[in-house]
Coordinates of C-alpha atoms and ligand atoms in Angstrom, one line a residue:
M28 CA -32.4 -5.8 -70.1
D29 CA -30.2 -2.7 -69.6
K30 CA -27.6 -1.4 -72.1
F31 CA -24.9 1.2 -72.2
I32 CA -25.0 4.0 -74.9
I33 CA -21.6 5.6 -75.4
K34 CA -20.7 8.6 -77.6
G35 CA -17.0 8.1 -78.2
G36 CA -14.1 10.5 -78.7
R37 CA -14.1 12.2 -75.3
R38 CA -10.8 12.3 -73.3
L39 CA -11.0 11.0 -69.7
T40 CA -9.7 13.5 -67.3
G41 CA -9.9 14.0 -63.5
E42 CA -9.8 11.6 -60.6
V43 CA -11.4 8.2 -60.0
I44 CA -11.5 6.0 -56.8
I45 CA -11.2 2.3 -57.3
S46 CA -13.6 0.0 -55.3
G47 CA -12.8 -3.2 -53.4
A48 CA -11.6 -6.2 -55.3
K49 CA -14.3 -8.5 -56.6
N50 CA -12.1 -11.6 -56.6
A51 CA -11.1 -11.0 -53.0
A52 CA -14.6 -10.1 -51.7
V53 CA -16.2 -13.2 -53.2
A54 CA -13.7 -15.3 -51.2
I55 CA -13.7 -13.3 -48.0
L56 CA -17.5 -13.2 -47.6
P57 CA -17.8 -17.0 -47.6
A58 CA -14.7 -17.2 -45.3
V59 CA -16.7 -15.4 -42.6
I60 CA -18.5 -18.7 -42.1
L61 CA -15.3 -20.1 -40.5
S62 CA -15.5 -17.6 -37.7
D63 CA -17.1 -18.4 -34.3
E64 CA -18.1 -14.7 -33.9
P65 CA -19.5 -11.9 -36.1
C66 CA -17.2 -10.0 -38.5
V67 CA -17.3 -6.6 -40.1
I68 CA -16.1 -6.5 -43.7
E69 CA -15.3 -3.0 -45.2
N70 CA -14.6 -1.8 -48.8
V71 CA -16.9 -4.4 -50.3
P72 CA -17.7 -3.5 -53.9
S73 CA -21.3 -3.0 -54.9
I74 CA -21.5 -5.6 -57.7
S75 CA -23.9 -8.4 -58.4
D76 CA -21.4 -11.2 -57.5
V77 CA -21.3 -9.7 -54.0
N78 CA -25.1 -9.5 -54.0
I79 CA -25.2 -13.2 -54.8
S80 CA -22.7 -14.0 -52.0
I81 CA -24.7 -12.0 -49.5
R82 CA -27.9 -13.7 -50.6
I83 CA -26.3 -17.1 -50.1
L84 CA -25.1 -16.2 -46.6
K85 CA -28.6 -15.0 -45.7
E86 CA -30.3 -18.1 -47.2
M87 CA -28.0 -20.2 -45.0
G88 CA -29.2 -18.4 -41.9
A89 CA -26.3 -16.0 -41.3
G90 CA -27.2 -12.6 -39.9
V91 CA -26.3 -9.9 -42.5
E92 CA -26.5 -6.2 -41.9
Y93 CA -25.4 -3.5 -44.4
L94 CA -23.8 -0.7 -42.3
G95 CA -23.5 1.7 -45.2
N96 CA -20.2 2.9 -46.9
C97 CA -19.5 -0.5 -48.5
T98 CA -19.5 -2.2 -45.1
Y99 CA -21.3 -5.4 -43.9
R100 CA -21.6 -6.9 -40.5
I101 CA -22.0 -10.7 -40.8
D102 CA -22.9 -13.1 -38.0
P103 CA -22.2 -16.7 -39.0
T104 CA -23.2 -18.2 -35.7
T105 CA -26.9 -18.5 -36.8
I106 CA -26.1 -20.5 -39.9
D107 CA -28.2 -23.7 -40.0
K108 CA -28.2 -24.7 -43.7
F109 CA -25.2 -26.1 -45.6
C110 CA -26.5 -26.1 -49.1
V111 CA -26.1 -23.5 -51.9
P112 CA -28.9 -24.2 -54.3
Y113 CA -28.5 -24.4 -58.1
E114 CA -30.5 -21.3 -59.0
T115 CA -28.1 -19.1 -56.9
A116 CA -24.8 -20.9 -57.5
R117 CA -25.1 -21.2 -61.2
K118 CA -24.9 -17.4 -61.6
M119 CA -21.5 -17.0 -60.1
R120 CA -18.3 -19.0 -60.4
A121 CA -17.1 -18.0 -56.9
S122 CA -20.0 -19.9 -55.3
Y123 CA -17.6 -22.8 -55.0
Y124 CA -15.8 -20.9 -52.2
F125 CA -18.8 -21.9 -50.0
L126 CA -17.6 -25.5 -50.4
G127 CA -14.3 -24.8 -48.7
A128 CA -15.8 -22.6 -46.0
L129 CA -18.6 -24.9 -45.1
L130 CA -16.4 -28.0 -45.1
G131 CA -13.8 -26.2 -43.0
K132 CA -16.3 -25.2 -40.4
F133 CA -19.0 -27.9 -40.5
K134 CA -17.2 -30.7 -42.2
K135 CA -20.0 -30.9 -44.8
A136 CA -21.2 -28.9 -47.8
R137 CA -23.6 -29.1 -50.8
V138 CA -23.1 -26.6 -53.6
S139 CA -24.2 -26.6 -57.2
M140 CA -21.5 -27.0 -59.8
P141 CA -20.2 -23.5 -60.4
G142 CA -21.4 -21.1 -63.2
G143 CA -19.5 -18.0 -64.2
C144 CA -17.9 -16.7 -67.3
P145 CA -18.0 -18.8 -70.5
L146 CA -14.2 -18.9 -70.8
G147 CA -14.0 -22.5 -71.8
D148 CA -13.6 -25.6 -69.7
R149 CA -13.7 -24.7 -66.0
P150 CA -12.9 -27.9 -64.2
I151 CA -12.7 -28.3 -60.4
D152 CA -10.5 -31.3 -60.2
Q153 CA -7.9 -29.5 -58.2
H154 CA -10.4 -28.3 -55.7
L155 CA -11.6 -31.9 -55.2
K156 CA -7.9 -33.0 -54.9
A157 CA -7.4 -30.5 -52.0
F158 CA -10.6 -31.5 -50.2
T159 CA -9.8 -35.2 -50.4
A160 CA -6.2 -34.6 -49.3
L161 CA -7.7 -33.1 -46.1
G162 CA -9.9 -36.1 -45.5
S163 CA -13.2 -35.2 -47.2
E164 CA -15.2 -37.5 -49.4
Y165 CA -17.1 -36.0 -52.4
N166 CA -20.0 -37.0 -54.5
L167 CA -21.0 -35.3 -57.8
S168 CA -24.6 -36.0 -58.8
Q169 CA -27.4 -34.0 -60.6
G170 CA -25.1 -31.0 -60.9
M171 CA -24.4 -30.8 -57.2
I172 CA -21.2 -31.3 -55.3
D173 CA -21.5 -33.0 -51.9
L174 CA -18.6 -33.0 -49.4
K175 CA -18.5 -34.8 -46.1
A176 CA -15.6 -35.5 -43.6
E177 CA -15.4 -37.3 -40.3
K178 CA -12.5 -35.0 -39.5
L179 CA -10.1 -32.8 -41.5
E180 CA -6.4 -33.4 -41.1
G181 CA -3.6 -31.3 -42.5
N182 CA -1.8 -32.7 -45.5
Q183 CA 0.6 -32.0 -48.4
I184 CA -1.3 -30.6 -51.4
F185 CA 0.5 -30.2 -54.7
F186 CA -1.5 -28.5 -57.5
D187 CA -1.0 -29.8 -61.0
V188 CA -1.8 -26.3 -62.4
V189 CA -1.6 -22.9 -60.8
T190 CA -5.2 -22.3 -59.8
V191 CA -6.6 -19.3 -57.9
G192 CA -9.9 -20.9 -56.9
A193 CA -8.4 -24.2 -55.7
T194 CA -5.7 -22.4 -53.7
M195 CA -8.4 -20.3 -52.0
N196 CA -10.6 -23.3 -51.3
A197 CA -7.6 -25.3 -49.9
M198 CA -6.9 -22.5 -47.5
L199 CA -10.6 -22.3 -46.5
A200 CA -10.8 -26.0 -45.8
A201 CA -7.5 -26.3 -44.0
V202 CA -7.5 -23.4 -41.5
R203 CA -9.4 -25.4 -38.9
A204 CA -8.1 -28.8 -39.9
E205 CA -5.9 -30.7 -37.3
G206 CA -2.2 -30.2 -38.0
L207 CA -0.1 -28.8 -40.8
T208 CA -1.2 -28.3 -44.4
V209 CA 1.4 -27.4 -47.1
I210 CA 0.0 -26.1 -50.4
E211 CA 2.6 -26.3 -53.2
N212 CA 2.4 -24.7 -56.7
A213 CA -0.1 -22.2 -55.1
A214 CA -1.4 -19.2 -57.0
K215 CA 0.1 -15.9 -55.9
E216 CA -2.6 -13.3 -56.9
P217 CA -3.2 -10.3 -54.6
H218 CA -6.6 -11.7 -53.6
I219 CA -4.9 -14.9 -52.4
V220 CA -2.9 -12.8 -50.0
D221 CA -6.0 -10.8 -49.0
L222 CA -7.9 -14.0 -48.1
A223 CA -4.9 -15.3 -46.0
N224 CA -4.6 -11.9 -44.3
F225 CA -8.3 -12.0 -43.4
L226 CA -8.1 -15.5 -42.1
N227 CA -5.1 -14.6 -40.0
A228 CA -6.9 -11.5 -38.7
M229 CA -9.5 -14.0 -37.3
G230 CA -6.7 -16.0 -35.6
A231 CA -5.7 -18.5 -38.3
N232 CA -2.0 -19.5 -38.7
I233 CA -1.1 -19.1 -42.4
I234 CA 2.3 -18.2 -43.8
G235 CA 3.6 -18.0 -47.3
A236 CA 0.5 -16.6 -49.1
G237 CA 1.8 -14.7 -52.2
T238 CA 4.5 -17.3 -52.8
D239 CA 4.1 -20.8 -54.4
V240 CA 4.2 -22.5 -51.0
I241 CA 1.6 -21.8 -48.4
K242 CA 1.8 -23.4 -44.9
I243 CA -1.3 -23.6 -42.7
K244 CA -1.3 -24.7 -39.1
G245 CA -4.9 -25.7 -38.2
V246 CA -6.5 -23.9 -35.2
D247 CA -9.6 -24.8 -33.1
H248 CA -11.2 -21.4 -33.0
L249 CA -11.5 -18.3 -35.2
H250 CA -12.7 -15.0 -33.6
G251 CA -14.5 -12.1 -35.2
T252 CA -12.6 -9.2 -36.7
T253 CA -13.0 -6.1 -38.8
Y254 CA -11.3 -6.3 -42.2
S255 CA -11.0 -4.1 -45.3
V256 CA -10.9 -5.7 -48.8
I257 CA -8.0 -4.7 -50.9
P258 CA -8.6 -2.4 -53.9
D259 CA -9.4 -4.1 -57.2
Q260 CA -6.3 -4.6 -59.3
I261 CA -8.3 -5.4 -62.4
E262 CA -10.7 -2.5 -62.1
A263 CA -7.7 -0.2 -61.7
G264 CA -6.0 -1.8 -64.7
T265 CA -9.3 -1.4 -66.7
F266 CA -9.4 2.3 -65.9
M267 CA -5.7 2.7 -66.8
V268 CA -6.4 1.3 -70.2
A269 CA -9.5 3.4 -70.7
V270 CA -7.5 6.5 -70.0
A271 CA -4.8 5.4 -72.5
A272 CA -7.4 4.6 -75.1
T273 CA -8.9 8.1 -74.9
K274 CA -5.5 9.8 -74.6
G275 CA -6.7 11.2 -71.3
D276 CA -5.0 12.2 -68.1
V277 CA -6.4 10.7 -64.9
L278 CA -5.3 10.2 -61.2
I279 CA -6.5 6.7 -60.3
K280 CA -6.9 6.6 -56.5
N281 CA -7.2 3.8 -53.9
V282 CA -4.8 1.4 -55.6
I283 CA -1.8 -0.7 -54.5
P284 CA 0.8 0.1 -57.2
K285 CA 2.7 -3.1 -56.5
H286 CA -0.4 -5.1 -57.6
L287 CA -0.4 -3.2 -60.9
E288 CA 3.3 -3.8 -61.8
S289 CA 2.8 -6.1 -64.8
I290 CA 0.0 -3.9 -66.2
T291 CA 2.1 -0.7 -65.6
K292 CA 5.1 -2.2 -67.3
K293 CA 3.1 -3.3 -70.4
L294 CA 1.3 0.0 -70.7
E295 CA 4.6 1.9 -70.5
K296 CA 5.8 -0.3 -73.4
I297 CA 2.8 0.8 -75.4
G298 CA 3.7 4.4 -74.8
V299 CA 1.5 5.3 -71.9
N300 CA 2.9 7.5 -69.1
I301 CA 2.4 6.3 -65.6
Q302 CA 3.5 8.1 -62.4
Q303 CA 3.2 6.1 -59.1
F304 CA 2.3 7.5 -55.7
D305 CA 1.7 5.6 -52.4
D306 CA -1.9 4.7 -53.1
S307 CA -2.6 6.1 -56.6
V308 CA -1.2 6.3 -60.1
R309 CA -1.5 9.1 -62.6
V310 CA -2.0 7.8 -66.2
W311 CA -1.7 10.0 -69.3
V312 CA -0.8 9.8 -73.0
D313 CA 1.1 12.5 -74.9
G314 CA 2.4 10.5 -77.9
P315 CA 1.5 7.6 -80.3
L316 CA 0.5 4.2 -79.0
V317 CA 3.1 1.5 -79.9
K318 CA 2.3 -2.0 -81.1
T319 CA 3.3 -4.5 -78.4
N320 CA 3.1 -8.3 -77.7
V321 CA 1.3 -9.6 -74.6
K322 CA 1.3 -13.0 -73.0
T323 CA -1.0 -13.7 -70.1
A324 CA 0.3 -15.7 -67.1
P325 CA -0.5 -16.3 -63.4
H326 CA 0.5 -13.5 -61.1
P327 CA 3.0 -11.8 -61.2
G328 CA 2.6 -12.2 -64.9
F329 CA 0.2 -10.2 -67.0
P330 CA -3.3 -10.9 -65.8
T331 CA -5.6 -12.9 -68.1
D332 CA -8.5 -10.7 -66.7
M333 CA -6.8 -7.7 -68.4
Q334 CA -6.3 -9.5 -71.8
S335 CA -9.4 -8.2 -73.6
Q336 CA -8.9 -4.7 -72.4
I337 CA -5.3 -4.4 -73.5
A338 CA -6.2 -6.0 -76.9
T339 CA -8.7 -3.2 -77.4
L340 CA -6.0 -0.6 -76.7
L341 CA -3.7 -2.3 -79.2
T342 CA -6.3 -2.0 -82.0
L343 CA -5.6 1.8 -81.6
A344 CA -1.8 1.4 -82.0
E345 CA -0.4 1.3 -85.6
G346 CA 1.0 -2.0 -86.6
T347 CA 0.9 -5.7 -85.6
S348 CA 0.5 -6.8 -82.0
I349 CA 0.3 -10.4 -80.8
I350 CA -1.7 -11.5 -77.8
T351 CA -1.2 -15.0 -76.3
E352 CA -3.8 -16.2 -73.9
N353 CA -2.3 -18.9 -71.7
I354 CA -4.9 -19.4 -69.0
W355 CA -8.3 -19.8 -70.6
E356 CA -9.1 -21.7 -73.9
Q357 CA -11.9 -19.4 -74.9
R358 CA -11.0 -15.8 -74.0
F359 CA -11.2 -14.2 -77.4
R360 CA -15.0 -14.3 -77.8
Y361 CA -15.0 -10.4 -77.6
V362 CA -13.0 -10.3 -80.9
D363 CA -16.2 -10.7 -83.1
E364 CA -17.7 -7.7 -81.4
L365 CA -14.5 -5.6 -81.8
R366 CA -14.5 -6.5 -85.5
R367 CA -18.0 -4.9 -85.8
M368 CA -16.2 -1.7 -84.7
G369 CA -13.6 -2.0 -87.4
A370 CA -10.9 -3.9 -85.6
D371 CA -8.7 -6.2 -87.7
I372 CA -7.9 -9.2 -85.4
T373 CA -7.1 -12.8 -86.5
V374 CA -7.5 -15.5 -83.8
N375 CA -5.7 -18.8 -84.1
G376 CA -6.1 -21.0 -81.0
K377 CA -4.6 -19.2 -78.1
V378 CA -3.0 -16.4 -80.2
A379 CA -4.7 -13.2 -81.5
L380 CA -3.0 -11.1 -84.2
I381 CA -4.0 -7.5 -84.0
E382 CA -3.4 -5.2 -87.0
G383 CA -3.8 -1.9 -85.3
K384 CA -5.4 0.8 -87.5
G385 CA -5.3 3.6 -84.9
K386 CA -9.1 3.9 -84.8
L387 CA -12.5 2.3 -84.1
M388 CA -16.0 3.1 -85.2
G389 CA -19.1 3.0 -82.9
A390 CA -21.5 0.1 -83.5
P391 CA -24.2 -2.0 -81.6
V392 CA -22.3 -4.8 -79.7
K393 CA -22.9 -7.4 -77.0
A394 CA -20.9 -8.2 -73.9
C395 CA -20.3 -12.0 -73.7
D396 CA -18.4 -12.0 -70.4
L397 CA -17.3 -9.6 -67.7
R398 CA -14.0 -8.5 -69.0
A399 CA -15.1 -8.6 -72.7
G400 CA -17.8 -6.2 -71.6
A401 CA -15.2 -3.9 -70.1
A402 CA -13.2 -4.1 -73.3
L403 CA -16.3 -3.0 -75.3
I404 CA -16.7 0.0 -73.0
I405 CA -13.1 1.0 -73.7
A406 CA -13.7 0.5 -77.4
G407 CA -16.8 2.7 -77.3
L408 CA -15.1 5.4 -75.4
A409 CA -12.3 5.6 -78.0
A410 CA -14.4 5.0 -81.1
S411 CA -15.9 7.7 -83.3
G412 CA -19.7 7.7 -83.2
V413 CA -22.1 5.9 -81.0
T414 CA -21.7 2.4 -79.4
E415 CA -24.5 0.5 -77.8
I416 CA -23.5 -2.4 -75.5
E417 CA -26.1 -5.0 -74.7
D418 CA -26.0 -7.7 -71.9
I419 CA -24.3 -5.3 -69.5
F420 CA -25.3 -7.6 -66.6
H421 CA -22.0 -9.3 -67.3
I422 CA -20.2 -6.1 -66.6
E423 CA -22.2 -5.3 -63.5
R424 CA -21.1 -8.6 -62.0
G425 CA -17.6 -7.2 -61.5
Y426 CA -17.5 -3.4 -61.9
D427 CA -19.0 -1.1 -59.2
C428 CA -20.9 1.7 -60.9
M429 CA -18.7 1.8 -64.0
E430 CA -20.8 4.3 -65.9
G431 CA -21.0 6.7 -63.0
K432 CA -17.2 6.7 -62.6
L433 CA -16.7 7.1 -66.3
R434 CA -19.2 10.0 -66.5
A435 CA -17.4 11.8 -63.7
L436 CA -14.2 11.6 -65.9
G437 CA -16.0 13.2 -68.8
A438 CA -17.2 10.2 -70.7
D439 CA -20.6 10.5 -72.6
I440 CA -22.1 7.2 -71.3
E441 CA -25.5 6.4 -70.1
K442 CA -27.4 3.3 -69.0
V443 CA -30.8 2.8 -70.5
S444 CA -33.4 0.1 -69.9
V445 CA -35.0 -1.7 -72.8
P446 CA -38.1 -3.9 -72.4
D447 CA -37.2 -7.5 -72.3
S448 CA -39.5 -10.5 -72.0
Q449 CA -36.7 -12.8 -70.7
S450 CA -36.2 -13.4 -67.0
K451 CA -34.1 -10.7 -65.3
P452 CA -30.6 -11.7 -64.2
E453 CA -29.5 -11.2 -60.6
K454 CA -30.4 -7.9 -59.1
Q455 CA -28.0 -5.4 -60.6
N456 CA -28.4 -2.0 -59.0
G457 CA -27.8 -1.2 -55.4
R458 CA -27.3 -3.8 -52.8
E459 CA -29.0 -7.1 -52.1
A460 CA -31.8 -6.2 -49.7
V461 CA -30.4 -7.5 -46.3
Ligands
LIG23 C1 -10.2 -16.9 -60.9 O1 -10.9 -17.9 -61.6 C2 -10.9 -15.6 -61.2 N1 -12.2 -15.6 -60.7 C3 -10.9 -15.4 -62.8 O2 -11.4 -14.0 -62.9 C4 -9.4 -15.4 -63.3 O3 -9.5 -15.3 -64.7 C5 -8.7 -16.7 -62.9 O4 -8.8 -16.9 -61.4 C6 -7.3 -16.7 -63.3 O5 -6.6 -15.6 -62.6 C7 -12.4 -15.4 -59.4 O6 -11.4 -15.2 -58.6 C8 -13.8 -15.5 -58.9 P1 -8.2 -20.7 -61.9 P2 -10.7 -19.5 -61.3 O7 -8.7 -21.8 -61.0 O8 -10.3 -19.6 -59.8 C9 -7.4 -24.6 -64.6 C10 -12.8 -12.4 -63.7 O9 -12.8 -11.9 -64.8 N2 -8.0 -25.3 -63.5 O10 -7.0 -19.9 -61.5 O11 -11.8 -20.2 -61.8 C11 -8.5 -23.7 -65.3 O12 -9.1 -24.5 -66.3 C12 -12.7 -13.9 -63.6 O13 -12.8 -11.7 -62.6 C13 -8.0 -26.7 -63.5 O14 -7.5 -27.3 -64.5 O15 -9.4 -19.8 -62.2 C14 -7.6 -22.6 -65.9 O16 -7.1 -23.0 -67.1 C15 -12.8 -14.6 -64.9 N3 -8.6 -27.4 -62.5 C16 -6.5 -22.4 -64.9 O17 -6.5 -23.6 -64.0 C17 -9.2 -26.8 -61.4 O18 -9.6 -27.5 -60.5 C18 -6.7 -21.2 -64.0 O19 -8.0 -21.4 -63.3 C19 -9.2 -25.4 -61.4 C20 -8.6 -24.7 -62.4

């Protein structure tokens, strides 16, 4: 397995360019299936979750060509398989977007129950609620989900909880259904809007994405298009926190400042300076970090995917900060690793109490999920001494060349390979061979 070795204490300075959004790309790539013609997708991040999505499309028979510069040309007209096997699907939560796309196009799908981050219970009842509302039957057996529909008809779908994945899947299944679908209590994340914009670019008829009511008029045909994935809101937020943790000064480019609003507001409360431009933000610190309370919430609230990163920053502020995690039941698993670095954090259910000491010490630690891994990188950058982070395959699922971007900002971080007898995770570096 690979690991990161970080020598902490270096300020991050300079400029960094943010890659395309993981949580948009992993929905847009399956959505190409719905088209009757080839599509070109630009600004696709080079991360293992994308590699898995590309591999699934190829295994289904789609034509996939990497055109260079983060761009793929995908031809869905040659797809002749409608199953996503267990060994591929289990590695990535977003594999369930193939359910909505295959159902929407072919009225059938067979996908393994999703894998993904160990954040606690990750049910799919709302996805199934959407699919059945549109006329699909489903069968769960031996870890596989089977969908089948004689025809798909628009309907009213009211989600019991705000769910990104089910909102995406409902859109995917409804765009070619007959008639009007109204999704209520919809998620409003930037990647929801990005998927809707992509589908509309192919000729779909979707209004209201980004609000809690999305209306979809089904169409018979979706044509090819060229589409660029939005910048990654969470990668940008992660870099903003890393700059703050090292008291650096960095211009973060290729961002949509509006998508960063809740992160920007919270960092300013912590004492971080942020100057916004059209497609970039400058982040710098010239004073003490201030203890602050954080509650995660669906967009436009503070993103749960930034919770572990902001918690790490708050260990560097003097005093008591309180983090409340309202989305996932087990998103404090990184705390044990931060404690090894000297953090004083008490967790009680969905609340973490952080006694900021203003410093951290390097130590060997392990990434337990994607954003926890990002938090440990931030901790290592800020800590005195050396931090070694194992299981970085979690991090490479969602961050495009993190160590290269950090090194260019002055961080002392390197990736080293260590012999490992266990099976290798999904291909990490470079692109899936297409
Ligand atoms: C997406 O996961 C993201 N993943 C997650 O990001 C993110 O944390 C999450 O949305 C919330 O923003 C991708 O987009 C690939 P949900 P998803 O459905 O869709 C409950 C990362 O770090 N729920 O919005 O799986 C669920 O238990 C990853 O990039 C149901 O009850 O999340 C949770 O409490 C980690 N029934 C809440 O809704 C369902 O059918 C939000 O889940 C579905 C969800």
